[in-house]
Amino acid sequence: MKESTINKASNKPLASVGSLLKEAREKRKLSLEDAAAKLFSDPDILEDLENNIFEKLGGNVFIKGYIRNYSKLLDLDSTELIDLLANQLELEEEKIVLPKITEHLVALRIIAVVSLILLLVTILGMYVSHN
């Protein structure tokens, strides 16, 4: 059964994400190296997670993935840990900004029209020169 990481009565975090992960790992008598080997990961990544050093780990998606995998190994509730992380860091979902396609389409349309006109002028010039 998954261990709860949040005090349900007060709905407040008991500790940081990193300290909960470290405590669970030590409770299972796993070294960082053993845990990393089981996750096919680098021990430095797990150490950064346990020390709440998230800046080195990449974007929010990577951090959440590391926490999800590590929490499964330690039989912790990954959803609660990720929610706790969001509260801890006040993370906002990363927004993907798509480039404006219309600007590119307008430029391509102009290039296509100019190319077509040049092609027609070339064909017309060749036709006139042969006759």
mmCIF file with all atom_site columns, C-alpha atoms in Angstrom:
data_model
loop_
_atom_site.group_PDB
_atom_site.id
_atom_site.type_symbol
_atom_site.label_atom_id
_atom_site.label_alt_id
_atom_site.label_comp_id
_atom_site.label_asym_id
_atom_site.label_entity_id
_atom_site.label_seq_id
_atom_site.pdbx_PDB_ins_code
_atom_site.Cartn_x
_atom_site.Cartn_y
_atom_site.Cartn_z
_atom_site.occupancy
_atom_site.B_iso_or_equiv
_atom_site.pdbx_formal_charge
_atom_site.auth_seq_id
_atom_site.auth_comp_id
_atom_site.auth_asym_id
_atom_site.auth_atom_id
_atom_site.pdbx_PDB_model_num
ATOM 1   C CA . MET A 1 1   ? 0.000  0.000  0.000   1.00 0.00 ? 1   MET A CA 1
ATOM 2   C CA . LYS A 1 2   ? 1.248  3.471  -0.841  1.00 0.00 ? 2   LYS A CA 1
ATOM 3   C CA . GLU A 1 3   ? 2.385  5.631  2.037   1.00 0.00 ? 3   GLU A CA 1
ATOM 4   C CA . SER A 1 4   ? 0.665  8.964  2.467   1.00 0.00 ? 4   SER A CA 1
ATOM 5   C CA . THR A 1 5   ? 2.926  11.982 2.322   1.00 0.00 ? 5   THR A CA 1
ATOM 6   C CA . ILE A 1 6   ? 0.382  14.599 3.369   1.00 0.00 ? 6   ILE A CA 1
ATOM 7   C CA . ASN A 1 7   ? -1.269 15.085 6.737   1.00 0.00 ? 7   ASN A CA 1
ATOM 8   C CA . LYS A 1 8   ? -4.930 14.569 5.805   1.00 0.00 ? 8   LYS A CA 1
ATOM 9   C CA . ALA A 1 9   ? -6.290 16.311 8.914   1.00 0.00 ? 9   ALA A CA 1
ATOM 10  C CA . SER A 1 10  ? -4.581 19.633 8.281   1.00 0.00 ? 10  SER A CA 1
ATOM 11  C CA . ASN A 1 11  ? -3.972 19.092 4.549   1.00 0.00 ? 11  ASN A CA 1
ATOM 12  C CA . LYS A 1 12  ? -0.517 20.628 5.043   1.00 0.00 ? 12  LYS A CA 1
ATOM 13  C CA . PRO A 1 13  ? 2.722  19.101 3.845   1.00 0.00 ? 13  PRO A CA 1
ATOM 14  C CA . LEU A 1 14  ? 4.645  17.224 6.506   1.00 0.00 ? 14  LEU A CA 1
ATOM 15  C CA . ALA A 1 15  ? 8.006  17.793 4.845   1.00 0.00 ? 15  ALA A CA 1
ATOM 16  C CA . SER A 1 16  ? 9.667  18.643 1.556   1.00 0.00 ? 16  SER A CA 1
ATOM 17  C CA . VAL A 1 17  ? 9.567  16.280 -1.413  1.00 0.00 ? 17  VAL A CA 1
ATOM 18  C CA . GLY A 1 18  ? 13.274 15.598 -1.117  1.00 0.00 ? 18  GLY A CA 1
ATOM 19  C CA . SER A 1 19  ? 13.193 14.782 2.582   1.00 0.00 ? 19  SER A CA 1
ATOM 20  C CA . LEU A 1 20  ? 10.253 12.393 2.068   1.00 0.00 ? 20  LEU A CA 1
ATOM 21  C CA . LEU A 1 21  ? 12.100 10.590 -0.727  1.00 0.00 ? 21  LEU A CA 1
ATOM 22  C CA . LYS A 1 22  ? 15.291 10.357 1.309   1.00 0.00 ? 22  LYS A CA 1
ATOM 23  C CA . GLU A 1 23  ? 13.451 9.133  4.407   1.00 0.00 ? 23  GLU A CA 1
ATOM 24  C CA . ALA A 1 24  ? 11.627 6.438  2.405   1.00 0.00 ? 24  ALA A CA 1
ATOM 25  C CA . ARG A 1 25  ? 14.868 5.301  0.728   1.00 0.00 ? 25  ARG A CA 1
ATOM 26  C CA . GLU A 1 26  ? 16.712 5.089  4.042   1.00 0.00 ? 26  GLU A CA 1
ATOM 27  C CA . LYS A 1 27  ? 13.752 3.266  5.614   1.00 0.00 ? 27  LYS A CA 1
ATOM 28  C CA . ARG A 1 28  ? 14.141 0.615  2.911   1.00 0.00 ? 28  ARG A CA 1
ATOM 29  C CA . LYS A 1 29  ? 17.907 0.519  3.547   1.00 0.00 ? 29  LYS A CA 1
ATOM 30  C CA . LEU A 1 30  ? 18.728 1.435  -0.058  1.00 0.00 ? 30  LEU A CA 1
ATOM 31  C CA . SER A 1 31  ? 21.826 3.413  -0.928  1.00 0.00 ? 31  SER A CA 1
ATOM 32  C CA . LEU A 1 32  ? 21.618 6.139  -3.562  1.00 0.00 ? 32  LEU A CA 1
ATOM 33  C CA . GLU A 1 33  ? 23.665 3.929  -5.873  1.00 0.00 ? 33  GLU A CA 1
ATOM 34  C CA . ASP A 1 34  ? 21.329 0.943  -5.402  1.00 0.00 ? 34  ASP A CA 1
ATOM 35  C CA . ALA A 1 35  ? 18.234 3.054  -6.007  1.00 0.00 ? 35  ALA A CA 1
ATOM 36  C CA . ALA A 1 36  ? 19.820 4.651  -9.073  1.00 0.00 ? 36  ALA A CA 1
ATOM 37  C CA . ALA A 1 37  ? 20.749 1.232  -10.461 1.00 0.00 ? 37  ALA A CA 1
ATOM 38  C CA . LYS A 1 38  ? 17.168 0.001  -10.038 1.00 0.00 ? 38  LYS A CA 1
ATOM 39  C CA . LEU A 1 39  ? 15.886 3.108  -11.839 1.00 0.00 ? 39  LEU A CA 1
ATOM 40  C CA . PHE A 1 40  ? 18.604 3.001  -14.525 1.00 0.00 ? 40  PHE A CA 1
ATOM 41  C CA . SER A 1 41  ? 19.430 6.549  -13.470 1.00 0.00 ? 41  SER A CA 1
ATOM 42  C CA . ASP A 1 42  ? 22.358 8.586  -12.236 1.00 0.00 ? 42  ASP A CA 1
ATOM 43  C CA . PRO A 1 43  ? 22.870 8.739  -8.437  1.00 0.00 ? 43  PRO A CA 1
ATOM 44  C CA . ASP A 1 44  ? 23.495 12.489 -8.768  1.00 0.00 ? 44  ASP A CA 1
ATOM 45  C CA . ILE A 1 45  ? 19.938 12.946 -10.053 1.00 0.00 ? 45  ILE A CA 1
ATOM 46  C CA . LEU A 1 46  ? 18.491 11.151 -7.035  1.00 0.00 ? 46  LEU A CA 1
ATOM 47  C CA . GLU A 1 47  ? 20.758 13.110 -4.714  1.00 0.00 ? 47  GLU A CA 1
ATOM 48  C CA . ASP A 1 48  ? 19.553 16.382 -6.270  1.00 0.00 ? 48  ASP A CA 1
ATOM 49  C CA . LEU A 1 49  ? 15.939 15.241 -5.823  1.00 0.00 ? 49  LEU A CA 1
ATOM 50  C CA . GLU A 1 50  ? 16.540 14.399 -2.174  1.00 0.00 ? 50  GLU A CA 1
ATOM 51  C CA . ASN A 1 51  ? 18.263 17.748 -1.593  1.00 0.00 ? 51  ASN A CA 1
ATOM 52  C CA . ASN A 1 52  ? 15.486 19.675 -3.364  1.00 0.00 ? 52  ASN A CA 1
ATOM 53  C CA . ILE A 1 53  ? 17.908 20.942 -6.022  1.00 0.00 ? 53  ILE A CA 1
ATOM 54  C CA . PHE A 1 54  ? 15.548 20.895 -8.993  1.00 0.00 ? 54  PHE A CA 1
ATOM 55  C CA . GLU A 1 55  ? 17.278 23.499 -11.174 1.00 0.00 ? 55  GLU A CA 1
ATOM 56  C CA . LYS A 1 56  ? 19.846 20.972 -12.441 1.00 0.00 ? 56  LYS A CA 1
ATOM 57  C CA . LEU A 1 57  ? 17.214 18.435 -13.461 1.00 0.00 ? 57  LEU A CA 1
ATOM 58  C CA . GLY A 1 58  ? 15.688 20.192 -16.448 1.00 0.00 ? 58  GLY A CA 1
ATOM 59  C CA . GLY A 1 59  ? 12.127 21.331 -16.956 1.00 0.00 ? 59  GLY A CA 1
ATOM 60  C CA . ASN A 1 60  ? 9.055  20.558 -14.905 1.00 0.00 ? 60  ASN A CA 1
ATOM 61  C CA . VAL A 1 61  ? 8.231  17.538 -17.049 1.00 0.00 ? 61  VAL A CA 1
ATOM 62  C CA . PHE A 1 62  ? 11.584 15.903 -16.259 1.00 0.00 ? 62  PHE A CA 1
ATOM 63  C CA . ILE A 1 63  ? 11.344 16.700 -12.552 1.00 0.00 ? 63  ILE A CA 1
ATOM 64  C CA . LYS A 1 64  ? 7.862  15.203 -12.341 1.00 0.00 ? 64  LYS A CA 1
ATOM 65  C CA . GLY A 1 65  ? 9.021  12.125 -14.228 1.00 0.00 ? 65  GLY A CA 1
ATOM 66  C CA . TYR A 1 66  ? 11.960 11.595 -11.880 1.00 0.00 ? 66  TYR A CA 1
ATOM 67  C CA . ILE A 1 67  ? 9.700  11.980 -8.856  1.00 0.00 ? 67  ILE A CA 1
ATOM 68  C CA . ARG A 1 68  ? 7.078  9.642  -10.335 1.00 0.00 ? 68  ARG A CA 1
ATOM 69  C CA . ASN A 1 69  ? 9.632  6.887  -11.000 1.00 0.00 ? 69  ASN A CA 1
ATOM 70  C CA . TYR A 1 70  ? 11.500 7.320  -7.721  1.00 0.00 ? 70  TYR A CA 1
ATOM 71  C CA . SER A 1 71  ? 8.278  7.334  -5.699  1.00 0.00 ? 71  SER A CA 1
ATOM 72  C CA . LYS A 1 72  ? 7.121  4.108  -7.387  1.00 0.00 ? 72  LYS A CA 1
ATOM 73  C CA . LEU A 1 73  ? 10.401 2.447  -6.436  1.00 0.00 ? 73  LEU A CA 1
ATOM 74  C CA . LEU A 1 74  ? 9.938  3.595  -2.836  1.00 0.00 ? 74  LEU A CA 1
ATOM 75  C CA . ASP A 1 75  ? 6.219  2.698  -2.798  1.00 0.00 ? 75  ASP A CA 1
ATOM 76  C CA . LEU A 1 76  ? 5.119  6.288  -2.199  1.00 0.00 ? 76  LEU A CA 1
ATOM 77  C CA . ASP A 1 77  ? 2.098  7.993  -3.741  1.00 0.00 ? 77  ASP A CA 1
ATOM 78  C CA . SER A 1 78  ? 3.559  9.814  -6.750  1.00 0.00 ? 78  SER A CA 1
ATOM 79  C CA . THR A 1 79  ? 0.466  12.000 -7.212  1.00 0.00 ? 79  THR A CA 1
ATOM 80  C CA . GLU A 1 80  ? 0.742  13.352 -3.681  1.00 0.00 ? 80  GLU A CA 1
ATOM 81  C CA . LEU A 1 81  ? 4.463  13.985 -4.091  1.00 0.00 ? 81  LEU A CA 1
ATOM 82  C CA . ILE A 1 82  ? 3.951  15.852 -7.359  1.00 0.00 ? 82  ILE A CA 1
ATOM 83  C CA . ASP A 1 83  ? 1.177  17.923 -5.772  1.00 0.00 ? 83  ASP A CA 1
ATOM 84  C CA . LEU A 1 84  ? 3.488  18.623 -2.848  1.00 0.00 ? 84  LEU A CA 1
ATOM 85  C CA . LEU A 1 85  ? 6.219  19.653 -5.277  1.00 0.00 ? 85  LEU A CA 1
ATOM 86  C CA . ALA A 1 86  ? 3.836  22.056 -7.006  1.00 0.00 ? 86  ALA A CA 1
ATOM 87  C CA . ASN A 1 87  ? 2.971  23.610 -3.641  1.00 0.00 ? 87  ASN A CA 1
ATOM 88  C CA . GLN A 1 88  ? 6.599  23.633 -2.549  1.00 0.00 ? 88  GLN A CA 1
ATOM 89  C CA . LEU A 1 89  ? 7.892  25.383 -5.642  1.00 0.00 ? 89  LEU A CA 1
ATOM 90  C CA . GLU A 1 90  ? 4.658  27.018 -6.757  1.00 0.00 ? 90  GLU A CA 1
ATOM 91  C CA . LEU A 1 91  ? 5.272  25.520 -10.161 1.00 0.00 ? 91  LEU A CA 1
ATOM 92  C CA . GLU A 1 92  ? 3.019  26.469 -12.982 1.00 0.00 ? 92  GLU A CA 1
ATOM 93  C CA . GLU A 1 93  ? 2.513  24.174 -15.909 1.00 0.00 ? 93  GLU A CA 1
ATOM 94  C CA . GLU A 1 94  ? 4.904  25.053 -18.667 1.00 0.00 ? 94  GLU A CA 1
ATOM 95  C CA . LYS A 1 95  ? 3.071  26.565 -21.585 1.00 0.00 ? 95  LYS A CA 1
ATOM 96  C CA . ILE A 1 96  ? 4.046  25.642 -25.075 1.00 0.00 ? 96  ILE A CA 1
ATOM 97  C CA . VAL A 1 97  ? 4.034  28.680 -27.323 1.00 0.00 ? 97  VAL A CA 1
ATOM 98  C CA . LEU A 1 98  ? 3.480  27.782 -30.927 1.00 0.00 ? 98  LEU A CA 1
ATOM 99  C CA . PRO A 1 99  ? 4.857  30.094 -33.602 1.00 0.00 ? 99  PRO A CA 1
ATOM 100 C CA . LYS A 1 100 ? 2.350  32.025 -35.622 1.00 0.00 ? 100 LYS A CA 1
ATOM 101 C CA . ILE A 1 101 ? 1.845  29.963 -38.719 1.00 0.00 ? 101 ILE A CA 1
ATOM 102 C CA . THR A 1 102 ? -0.002 32.710 -40.580 1.00 0.00 ? 102 THR A CA 1
ATOM 103 C CA . GLU A 1 103 ? 3.141  34.847 -40.877 1.00 0.00 ? 103 GLU A CA 1
ATOM 104 C CA . HIS A 1 104 ? 5.011  31.978 -42.511 1.00 0.00 ? 104 HIS A CA 1
ATOM 105 C CA . LEU A 1 105 ? 2.091  31.187 -44.802 1.00 0.00 ? 105 LEU A CA 1
ATOM 106 C CA . VAL A 1 106 ? 1.885  34.783 -46.012 1.00 0.00 ? 106 VAL A CA 1
ATOM 107 C CA . ALA A 1 107 ? 5.604  34.803 -46.804 1.00 0.00 ? 107 ALA A CA 1
ATOM 108 C CA . LEU A 1 108 ? 5.352  31.458 -48.611 1.00 0.00 ? 108 LEU A CA 1
ATOM 109 C CA . ARG A 1 109 ? 2.339  32.650 -50.571 1.00 0.00 ? 109 ARG A CA 1
ATOM 110 C CA . ILE A 1 110 ? 4.232  35.761 -51.748 1.00 0.00 ? 110 ILE A CA 1
ATOM 111 C CA . ILE A 1 111 ? 7.250  33.665 -52.756 1.00 0.00 ? 111 ILE A CA 1
ATOM 112 C CA . ALA A 1 112 ? 5.001  31.243 -54.641 1.00 0.00 ? 112 ALA A CA 1
ATOM 113 C CA . VAL A 1 113 ? 3.244  34.045 -56.559 1.00 0.00 ? 113 VAL A CA 1
ATOM 114 C CA . VAL A 1 114 ? 6.525  35.768 -57.478 1.00 0.00 ? 114 VAL A CA 1
ATOM 115 C CA . SER A 1 115 ? 8.027  32.436 -58.588 1.00 0.00 ? 115 SER A CA 1
ATOM 116 C CA . LEU A 1 116 ? 4.980  31.660 -60.715 1.00 0.00 ? 116 LEU A CA 1
ATOM 117 C CA . ILE A 1 117 ? 5.133  35.089 -62.375 1.00 0.00 ? 117 ILE A CA 1
ATOM 118 C CA . LEU A 1 118 ? 8.864  34.659 -63.118 1.00 0.00 ? 118 LEU A CA 1
ATOM 119 C CA . LEU A 1 119 ? 8.207  31.200 -64.561 1.00 0.00 ? 119 LEU A CA 1
ATOM 120 C CA . LEU A 1 120 ? 5.434  32.530 -66.803 1.00 0.00 ? 120 LEU A CA 1
ATOM 121 C CA . VAL A 1 121 ? 7.600  35.447 -67.985 1.00 0.00 ? 121 VAL A CA 1
ATOM 122 C CA . THR A 1 122 ? 10.457 33.017 -68.764 1.00 0.00 ? 122 THR A CA 1
ATOM 123 C CA . ILE A 1 123 ? 8.174  30.679 -70.708 1.00 0.00 ? 123 ILE A CA 1
ATOM 124 C CA . LEU A 1 124 ? 6.608  33.605 -72.571 1.00 0.00 ? 124 LEU A CA 1
ATOM 125 C CA . GLY A 1 125 ? 10.075 34.987 -73.401 1.00 0.00 ? 125 GLY A CA 1
ATOM 126 C CA . MET A 1 126 ? 11.232 31.616 -74.727 1.00 0.00 ? 126 MET A CA 1
ATOM 127 C CA . TYR A 1 127 ? 8.069  31.275 -76.803 1.00 0.00 ? 127 TYR A CA 1
ATOM 128 C CA . VAL A 1 128 ? 8.446  34.744 -78.326 1.00 0.00 ? 128 VAL A CA 1
ATOM 129 C CA . SER A 1 129 ? 12.161 34.257 -79.092 1.00 0.00 ? 129 SER A CA 1
ATOM 130 C CA . HIS A 1 130 ? 11.496 30.992 -80.964 1.00 0.00 ? 130 HIS A CA 1
ATOM 131 C CA . ASN A 1 131 ? 8.732  32.488 -83.093 1.00 0.00 ? 131 ASN A CA 1
#
